Amino acid sequence: MTTTTTTTTAMPTQDDHLPHLLSLKVMRLSRPQFVSTLPVYYESAESTSLVEGLENNNILDLNTCQPIQPSELHIRDFGLSQMLKLPSAFGNIYLGETFSTLISINNESPIPIHQMTAKIELQTSSQRFLLAEASPLDLTPSSTRDITVSHEIKELGVHILVCSVHYIVKTKLNNMIDGRVFLEAQLQNVSASPMYLERMKFEPSEHFQFESLNQIIDESNDKTVFGNHFIHPQDVRQYLYMLSPRHSATDRISRTTNALGKLDIVWRTALGDMGRLQTSQLTRKAPLLEDIEIQPFWPQEGDVKVVLETPFRLGIRVINHSNENMKLVLSAVKTKMGSVLLSGLGSRQLGEVGPNQFTETELEFFPLTPGLQRVGGLRVMDLLSGYTKDVDHVCDVFVLSHKNDTSDSYNCPQRVPLTEDKVQPVVRRLSQQSERRQSEERRKSIASLEKAAVAEQFAFIQQGKLPTNRQIHSIISRFLNSDVIKEQPISEDGQHVLRDMHDLLDVLQRALDSKNPDELFQSMIFHAKRATELQDMEPSGVKLLTTLKVIRHCLFDSRFRSLLSTVLLVAQGILSKNAARHSNGKGKGVADRTLPEDIVEDLRGLDPNLLRNNSVNEGDLISHLKNIFDIVKENPEYKSSLEALLTLVVIWTIRLSSQPIKQLSIQNNAGKAFDYTNPNLNIPDWELAALEAKRILERWSRDIRLDPFIKDLNNLACIVKADEELYDLYIKARILIHETLDDGFNKSSWLSFIQEIQDSGVVNSYQKMMTSLIHEAQSNIQAFKEDPLSKEISQKLQSIYQRLWYTKWNGIATLKPHLLDDFKMTLLPALIEQIKYVPLPPFTIRESKENTMVISNMVLTGDTLMPQTIELKLDDNLRFHPKSRIGSISVQSLLLNLYDIETIMEDVKFQYKRKVGFFDITDLGVATVHVR
């Protein structure tokens, strides 16, 4: 026979491994039996009557006439003791016997049990018998209910005894929206005498931390709401505990677990006897988590008072509990709002929120009615999945009729005579207030002038007018003398990098004085930007930034310069082989122009033996070309620079062939800035930029004049344009170069093109001119490299590059990760320190076709732009730019995230336009904006 027990409760269903509050015991009732023993016999001097009778010879004689004499007999003599015993096992029960059992139900918990009912049934293979059913009753802690039943066994087979107990426990749980749980526990003294409660302790589970709400908020926090620790008979105490997630409000485990904790109770009776009880794990019915959860919070610290008809700000935290990314939009539903209305925009983008992540925003509300009011009427929508959640109730606020603050009230004192000691403090206080007000006005006035100057400077930069040499000197000096860089402890690599950067800035300052005394570089940027803007719609236009990249590579990148030298050498080799073929093999090949040793060293990746050969055959030229394009493929910036150079050659060819460059005399007096905005020059911007770029290049090539090279280039352009066959070869060369840069090197295409050049006799006619032009270009490139300042800048850049990167065995360069932390503590704060004001462009908020808001005059203060958290990430370029066409895995991108930037913008102008019928309603305003 087996026994099963089932329990139902008003509390959530308990787990299988958690014990119930009631214990149920089943015991079979059987009659006791005598305990059997094995007696030990012995002989004594006086034989007993039984022994004598047994020893009598006549005992074997059935017809004996000698009877046994009567004597006193004991039960021990028959192997039985005088003790009774109960069965140690359930035993067997046979058909026709009566089965009797005792069911004992005991309340082992400290919680009273209410409406406890019991139902005892006996189930056979054919039917089920109801043996007993107890009426509802209450069980106090440690109390017991016993039930005795009997049943006559009338069937063969297995019988199952089923005991069902139903009971109700007085516990109460309140789950809050932010993950907090309020637990109420009821404690009652059901004994007949008073008891002293020594300890009432709550032990939370591992996912919660708790706060006892059973203390009186007074000067002494150890005073409880219950007074003394004595509990009289039948007295009841209600304890309250607030449980909150231990890790964060977004912790999914703490929000969904059902185990809360245990109660540990210790008490003593009147005579000092101690009792202790520890409850089983208290559980709850875990609330279901929706995909989107809304939590309110106060953005400001301290006490918050909500006053009637006064706007107040409320923070809204939106949590994504799903497993997918969400792109959230928060909007207002005015029809579902009560007497607290949303003030401002009715909809705002919250951005993309990852799984189990949250985002925060602040909303401004306007209360219309005093008293306890509901805040709600919000809607959150996911643009990716279309999921929408309406939040009718966010929180409740108590709206005051007026600001009841005693610090702001004024109580009129009684009239008393004024004395000197009472007048002086008042005069001193008024004087201090006046000084503070005047100082604030002066500060605002100075700040307004500085903001205007910064806004004007930013406007100049947008027009292409860079800062003057003096301003650049000032910026570099402030950066070099920054205390942030000097005081922060950083790694040894970081110290070397900062030292190299310091030396590089010193060289740049010297370069400004020697290479740019008349600010010719600023003039070139101005004219090049204007020319670029005019060419935005032309497919052959070159952007300003691309042009600057080409100049940077030509002046300061020794590897790029060496690459150009090799390209010119290959071109010369092709022309030389063509000349040798048409002169019956008497040409000299490439022997009359080979690469210098330093260029060979710079071009790592090319075969040095190929570069040093005095004669180059067709296979060597193809190897040269393939290695050149492999290097370009490994360096995407080289590819864009070469494409820009080809485009510049096209533009120069068209301009040189159609109209010669005008000779312009530019004043280059040292220390005197060139007036590059003078409208009386009456020269196109591109020609001005070209002349200025030529002069800059001449200064960086040890003052070697570029006029002969430009003249030869102009002549060659005119010849190419006039000769149809030569022009076709030029177009084919351009197309083949672009195809190779885009699709990779095609050996057969280049062999075919070289063969076409060798078969053409027109190239041989101009071979001497082209060779001379190549020699001039190589001389100019070499002059750039031999310039002292250019060489020094290249060395510093190369040193910084080597200290920044790890070079692994497969040739992939990786930035040293510890340098990111060094730069976060030094370079980034020093750069932000140089920014005094940052003007923002006006922007328009168009809520609908009729409603438009324009916000302008926004200027960020530089000293408030320092973030609380700086995050620097370095990863594969394709991680951040998945559509990039860059094929090299060595290209990496740096992601910079600045968090918790808090600043204030004063005198921000708001212009609101609303169209009503045929009229436009316009409202203007000035406000101070707090940005976080």
Coordinates of N, CA and C in Angstrom, one line a residue, residues 91-244:
G91 N 3.3 -4.4 7.4 CA 2.8 -5.8 7.5 C 1.9 -6.1 6.3
N92 N 1.2 -7.2 6.4 CA 0.3 -7.6 5.4 C -1.1 -7.6 6.0
I93 N -2.1 -7.4 5.2 CA -3.5 -7.4 5.6 C -4.2 -8.4 4.7
Y94 N -5.1 -9.2 5.3 CA -5.7 -10.3 4.5 C -7.2 -9.9 4.3
L95 N -7.7 -10.6 3.3 CA -9.1 -10.4 3.0 C -10.0 -10.7 4.1
G96 N -10.9 -9.8 4.4 CA -11.8 -10.0 5.5 C -11.4 -9.3 6.8
E97 N -10.1 -8.8 6.9 CA -9.7 -8.1 8.0 C -10.0 -6.7 7.9
T98 N -10.0 -6.0 9.1 CA -10.3 -4.5 9.1 C -9.0 -3.7 9.1
F99 N -8.9 -2.8 8.2 CA -7.7 -1.9 8.1 C -8.0 -0.6 8.9
S100 N -7.2 -0.3 9.9 CA -7.3 0.9 10.7 C -6.1 1.8 10.6
T101 N -6.2 3.1 10.5 CA -5.1 3.9 10.3 C -5.3 5.3 11.0
L102 N -4.2 5.9 11.4 CA -4.2 7.2 12.0 C -3.5 8.2 11.1
I103 N -4.2 9.3 10.7 CA -3.6 10.4 9.8 C -3.4 11.6 10.7
S104 N -2.2 12.0 10.8 CA -1.8 13.2 11.7 C -1.3 14.3 10.8
I105 N -2.0 15.5 10.9 CA -1.6 16.7 10.1 C -1.1 17.7 11.1
N106 N 0.2 18.1 10.9 CA 0.9 19.0 11.8 C 1.3 20.3 11.1
N107 N 1.0 21.5 11.7 CA 1.5 22.8 11.2 C 2.9 23.1 11.7
E108 N 3.9 22.9 10.9 CA 5.3 23.1 11.4 C 5.8 24.5 11.0
S109 N 5.0 25.3 10.4 CA 5.4 26.7 10.1 C 5.0 27.7 11.1
P110 N 5.6 28.9 11.1 CA 5.2 29.9 12.1 C 3.9 30.7 11.6
I111 N 3.3 30.3 10.5 CA 2.2 31.0 9.9 C 0.9 30.2 10.2
P112 N -0.1 30.9 10.7 CA -1.4 30.2 10.9 C -2.0 29.7 9.6
I113 N -2.6 28.5 9.6 CA -3.2 27.9 8.5 C -4.7 28.1 8.7
H114 N -5.4 28.5 7.6 CA -6.8 28.8 7.7 C -7.5 27.9 6.7
Q115 N -8.8 27.5 7.1 CA -9.7 26.8 6.2 C -9.0 25.5 5.8
M116 N -8.4 24.8 6.7 CA -7.8 23.5 6.4 C -8.8 22.4 6.3
T117 N -8.9 21.7 5.2 CA -9.8 20.6 5.0 C -8.9 19.4 4.6
A118 N -9.4 18.2 5.0 CA -8.7 16.9 4.7 C -9.7 15.9 4.2
K119 N -9.3 15.1 3.2 CA -10.1 14.1 2.6 C -9.3 12.9 2.4
I120 N -9.7 11.7 3.1 CA -9.0 10.5 3.1 C -9.8 9.5 2.2
E121 N -9.2 8.9 1.2 CA -9.9 7.9 0.4 C -9.0 6.7 0.2
L122 N -9.7 5.5 -0.1 CA -9.0 4.3 -0.4 C -9.4 3.8 -1.8
Q123 N -8.4 3.7 -2.6 CA -8.6 3.3 -4.0 C -8.2 1.9 -4.3
T124 N -9.1 1.1 -4.9 CA -8.8 -0.2 -5.3 C -8.7 -0.2 -6.9
S125 N -8.6 -1.4 -7.4 CA -8.5 -1.5 -8.8 C -9.9 -1.3 -9.5
S126 N -11.0 -1.4 -8.7 CA -12.3 -1.2 -9.3 C -13.1 0.0 -8.8
Q127 N -12.8 0.5 -7.6 CA -13.6 1.6 -7.1 C -12.8 2.3 -6.1
R128 N -13.4 3.4 -5.6 CA -12.8 4.3 -4.7 C -13.7 4.6 -3.5
F129 N -13.2 4.4 -2.3 CA -14.0 4.6 -1.1 C -13.6 5.8 -0.3
L130 N -14.6 6.6 0.1 CA -14.4 7.8 0.9 C -14.4 7.3 2.4
L131 N -13.2 7.4 3.0 CA -13.1 7.0 4.4 C -13.4 8.1 5.4
A132 N -13.0 9.3 5.2 CA -13.3 10.4 6.1 C -13.1 11.7 5.4
E133 N -13.8 12.8 5.8 CA -13.7 14.1 5.3 C -13.8 15.1 6.4
A134 N -12.7 15.8 6.7 CA -12.7 16.7 7.9 C -13.3 18.1 7.5
S135 N -14.1 18.6 8.4 CA -14.6 20.0 8.1 C -13.6 21.0 8.2
P136 N -13.8 22.2 7.6 CA -12.7 23.3 7.7 C -12.4 23.7 9.1
L137 N -11.2 23.9 9.4 CA -10.7 24.4 10.7 C -9.4 25.1 10.5
D138 N -9.0 25.9 11.5 CA -7.8 26.7 11.5 C -6.7 25.9 12.3
L139 N -5.5 26.0 11.8 CA -4.4 25.3 12.5 C -3.4 26.4 12.9
T140 N -3.2 26.6 14.2 CA -2.1 27.6 14.6 C -0.8 26.9 14.5
P141 N 0.3 27.7 14.5 CA 1.6 27.0 14.4 C 1.8 26.0 15.5
S142 N 2.4 24.8 15.1 CA 2.7 23.7 16.0 C 1.5 22.9 16.5
S143 N 0.3 23.2 16.0 CA -0.9 22.5 16.3 C -1.0 21.3 15.4
T144 N -1.8 20.3 15.8 CA -2.0 19.0 15.1 C -3.5 18.7 15.0
R145 N -3.8 18.0 13.9 CA -5.1 17.5 13.8 C -5.0 16.0 13.4
D146 N -5.6 15.1 14.3 CA -5.5 13.6 14.1 C -6.9 13.1 13.6
I147 N -6.8 12.2 12.7 CA -8.0 11.6 12.1 C -7.8 10.1 12.1
T148 N -8.8 9.3 12.7 CA -8.7 7.8 12.7 C -9.8 7.3 11.8
V149 N -9.4 6.3 10.9 CA -10.4 5.7 10.0 C -10.2 4.2 10.0
S150 N -11.3 3.5 9.7 CA -11.3 2.0 9.6 C -12.1 1.6 8.4
H151 N -11.7 0.4 7.8 CA -12.3 0.0 6.6 C -12.1 -1.5 6.5
E152 N -13.1 -2.3 6.3 CA -13.1 -3.7 6.1 C -12.6 -4.1 4.7
I153 N -11.6 -4.9 4.6 CA -11.1 -5.3 3.3 C -11.9 -6.3 2.6
K154 N -12.5 -6.0 1.5 CA -13.4 -6.9 0.8 C -12.9 -7.3 -0.6
E155 N -11.8 -6.8 -1.0 CA -11.3 -7.1 -2.4 C -9.8 -7.5 -2.3
L156 N -9.4 -8.3 -3.2 CA -8.0 -8.7 -3.3 C -7.3 -7.7 -4.2
G157 N -6.0 -7.6 -4.0 CA -5.1 -6.7 -4.8 C -4.6 -5.5 -4.1
V158 N -4.0 -4.6 -4.8 CA -3.3 -3.4 -4.2 C -4.4 -2.4 -3.9
H159 N -4.2 -1.8 -2.7 CA -5.1 -0.7 -2.2 C -4.2 0.5 -2.0
I160 N -4.7 1.7 -2.5 CA -3.9 2.9 -2.4 C -4.7 3.9 -1.5
L161 N -4.0 4.4 -0.5 CA -4.6 5.4 0.5 C -4.2 6.8 0.0
V162 N -5.2 7.6 -0.3 CA -5.0 8.9 -0.9 C -5.5 9.9 0.2
C163 N -4.6 10.8 0.6 CA -4.9 11.9 1.5 C -4.7 13.2 0.9
S164 N -5.7 14.0 0.8 CA -5.7 15.4 0.2 C -5.9 16.4 1.3
V165 N -5.0 17.4 1.3 CA -5.2 18.4 2.3 C -5.2 19.8 1.6
H166 N -6.2 20.6 1.9 CA -6.3 21.9 1.3 C -6.2 23.0 2.4
Y167 N -5.5 24.0 2.2 CA -5.3 25.0 3.3 C -5.0 26.4 2.6
I168 N -5.2 27.4 3.4 CA -5.0 28.8 3.0 C -4.0 29.5 4.0
V169 N -3.0 30.2 3.4 CA -2.0 30.9 4.3 C -2.1 32.4 4.1
K170 N -2.1 33.1 5.2 CA -2.2 34.6 5.2 C -0.8 35.2 4.8
T171 N -0.5 35.3 3.6 CA 0.7 36.0 3.1 C 0.2 36.9 2.0
K172 N 1.0 38.0 1.8 CA 0.6 39.0 0.8 C 1.9 39.5 0.1
L173 N 1.9 39.5 -1.2 CA 3.0 40.0 -2.0 C 2.5 41.1 -3.0
N174 N 3.3 42.1 -3.1 CA 3.0 43.2 -4.1 C 4.2 43.4 -5.0
N175 N 4.1 43.1 -6.2 CA 5.2 43.3 -7.2 C 5.0 44.7 -7.8
M176 N 6.1 45.5 -7.7 CA 6.1 46.8 -8.3 C 6.7 46.8 -9.7
I177 N 6.4 47.9 -10.4 CA 6.8 47.9 -11.8 C 8.3 48.0 -12.1
D178 N 9.0 48.5 -11.1 CA 10.5 48.6 -11.2 C 11.2 47.4 -10.6
G179 N 10.5 46.3 -10.4 CA 11.2 45.1 -9.9 C 11.2 44.9 -8.4
R180 N 10.8 45.9 -7.6 CA 10.7 45.8 -6.2 C 9.5 44.9 -5.8
V181 N 9.7 44.3 -4.6 CA 8.6 43.4 -4.1 C 8.4 43.8 -2.6
F182 N 7.1 44.0 -2.2 CA 6.8 44.3 -0.8 C 6.2 43.0 -0.2
L183 N 6.9 42.5 0.8 CA 6.5 41.2 1.4 C 5.9 41.5 2.8
E184 N 4.7 41.0 3.0 CA 4.0 41.1 4.3 C 4.0 39.8 5.0
A185 N 4.5 39.7 6.2 CA 4.5 38.5 7.0 C 3.8 38.7 8.3
Q186 N 2.9 37.7 8.7 CA 2.1 37.8 9.9 C 2.6 36.8 10.9
L187 N 2.8 37.4 12.1 CA 3.3 36.5 13.2 C 2.3 36.6 14.4
Q188 N 1.9 35.4 14.9 CA 0.9 35.4 16.0 C 1.4 34.4 17.1
N189 N 1.2 34.9 18.3 CA 1.5 34.0 19.5 C 0.2 33.2 19.8
V190 N 0.3 31.9 19.5 CA -0.9 31.0 19.7 C -0.8 30.2 21.0
S191 N 0.3 30.5 21.7 CA 0.4 29.8 23.0 C -0.4 30.4 24.1
A192 N -0.4 29.8 25.2 CA -1.3 30.3 26.3 C -0.5 31.3 27.2
S193 N 0.7 31.5 27.0 CA 1.5 32.4 27.9 C 2.3 33.4 27.0
P194 N 2.6 34.6 27.6 CA 3.4 35.5 26.8 C 4.8 35.0 26.4
M195 N 5.3 35.5 25.4 CA 6.7 35.1 24.9 C 7.5 36.4 24.6
Y196 N 8.7 36.2 24.7 CA 9.7 37.3 24.4 C 10.3 37.0 23.0
L197 N 10.0 37.9 22.0 CA 10.6 37.8 20.7 C 12.0 38.3 20.7
E198 N 12.9 37.4 20.6 CA 14.3 37.8 20.6 C 14.9 38.2 19.3
R199 N 14.4 37.6 18.2 CA 14.9 37.9 16.8 C 13.8 37.6 15.8
M200 N 13.6 38.6 14.9 CA 12.7 38.4 13.8 C 13.6 38.8 12.6
K201 N 14.2 37.9 11.8 CA 15.1 38.2 10.8 C 14.7 37.7 9.5
F202 N 14.8 38.5 8.4 CA 14.5 38.0 7.1 C 15.8 37.8 6.3
E203 N 16.0 36.6 5.7 CA 17.1 36.3 4.9 C 16.7 36.2 3.4
P204 N 17.1 37.2 2.6 CA 16.7 37.2 1.2 C 17.4 36.2 0.4
S205 N 16.9 35.9 -0.8 CA 17.6 34.9 -1.7 C 18.8 35.7 -2.3
E206 N 19.5 35.0 -3.1 CA 20.8 35.5 -3.7 C 20.5 36.6 -4.7
H207 N 19.3 36.7 -5.2 CA 19.0 37.7 -6.3 C 18.4 39.0 -5.7
F208 N 18.2 39.1 -4.4 CA 17.5 40.2 -3.8 C 18.3 40.8 -2.7
Q209 N 18.1 42.1 -2.5 CA 18.5 42.8 -1.3 C 17.3 43.4 -0.7
F210 N 17.2 43.5 0.6 CA 16.0 43.9 1.3 C 16.2 45.1 2.2
E211 N 15.1 45.7 2.5 CA 15.1 46.8 3.5 C 13.9 46.6 4.4
S212 N 14.1 46.6 5.7 CA 13.0 46.4 6.7 C 12.3 47.7 6.9
L213 N 11.0 47.7 6.7 CA 10.2 48.9 6.8 C 9.4 48.8 8.2
N214 N 10.0 48.2 9.2 CA 9.4 48.1 10.5 C 10.0 49.0 11.5
Q215 N 10.7 50.1 11.0 CA 11.4 51.0 11.9 C 10.6 52.3 11.9
I216 N 10.6 53.0 13.0 CA 10.0 54.4 13.0 C 11.1 55.4 12.6
I217 N 10.7 56.2 11.6 CA 11.6 57.3 11.1 C 11.7 58.3 12.2
D218 N 12.8 58.2 13.0 CA 12.9 59.1 14.2 C 14.4 59.4 14.3
E219 N 14.8 60.1 15.4 CA 16.2 60.4 15.7 C 16.9 59.1 15.9
S220 N 16.3 58.1 16.5 CA 16.9 56.8 16.7 C 16.2 55.8 15.8
N221 N 16.9 55.2 14.8 CA 16.3 54.3 13.9 C 16.1 52.9 14.4
D222 N 16.7 52.6 15.6 CA 16.5 51.3 16.2 C 15.2 51.1 16.9
K223 N 14.3 52.1 16.9 CA 13.0 52.0 17.5 C 12.0 51.4 16.5
T224 N 11.4 50.3 16.9 CA 10.5 49.7 16.0 C 9.0 50.2 16.2
V225 N 8.2 49.8 15.3 CA 6.8 50.2 15.4 C 6.0 49.4 16.4
F226 N 6.6 48.3 16.9 CA 5.9 47.4 17.8 C 6.1 47.7 19.3
G227 N 7.0 48.6 19.6 CA 7.3 48.9 21.0 C 8.2 47.8 21.5
N228 N 7.8 47.3 22.7 CA 8.7 46.2 23.4 C 8.6 44.9 22.6
H229 N 9.4 43.9 23.1 CA 9.5 42.7 22.4 C 8.6 41.6 22.9
F230 N 7.7 41.9 23.9 CA 6.8 40.9 24.4 C 5.5 40.8 23.6
I231 N 5.1 39.6 23.4 CA 3.9 39.3 22.6 C 3.0 38.5 23.5
H232 N 1.8 39.1 23.7 CA 0.8 38.4 24.6 C 0.1 37.3 23.8
P233 N -0.5 36.4 24.5 CA -1.2 35.3 23.8 C -2.3 35.9 22.8
Q234 N -2.3 35.3 21.6 CA -3.2 35.6 20.5 C -2.9 36.9 19.9
D235 N -1.8 37.6 20.3 CA -1.5 38.9 19.6 C -0.8 38.6 18.2
V236 N -1.1 39.5 17.3 CA -0.6 39.3 15.9 C 0.2 40.5 15.5
R237 N 1.3 40.3 14.9 CA 2.2 41.3 14.4 C 2.3 41.2 12.8
Q238 N 2.2 42.3 12.2 CA 2.4 42.3 10.7 C 3.7 43.0 10.3
Y239 N 4.6 42.2 9.7 CA 5.9 42.7 9.3 C 5.9 43.0 7.8
L240 N 6.7 44.1 7.5 CA 6.7 44.5 6.1 C 8.2 44.6 5.7
Y241 N 8.6 44.0 4.5 CA 9.9 44.1 4.0 C 9.8 44.5 2.5
M242 N 10.8 45.3 2.1 CA 10.9 45.7 0.7 C 12.1 45.1 0.0
L243 N 11.8 44.3 -1.0 CA 12.9 43.6 -1.7 C 13.1 44.3 -3.0
S244 N 14.4 44.5 -3.4 CA 14.8 45.1 -4.6 C 15.9 44.2 -5.3

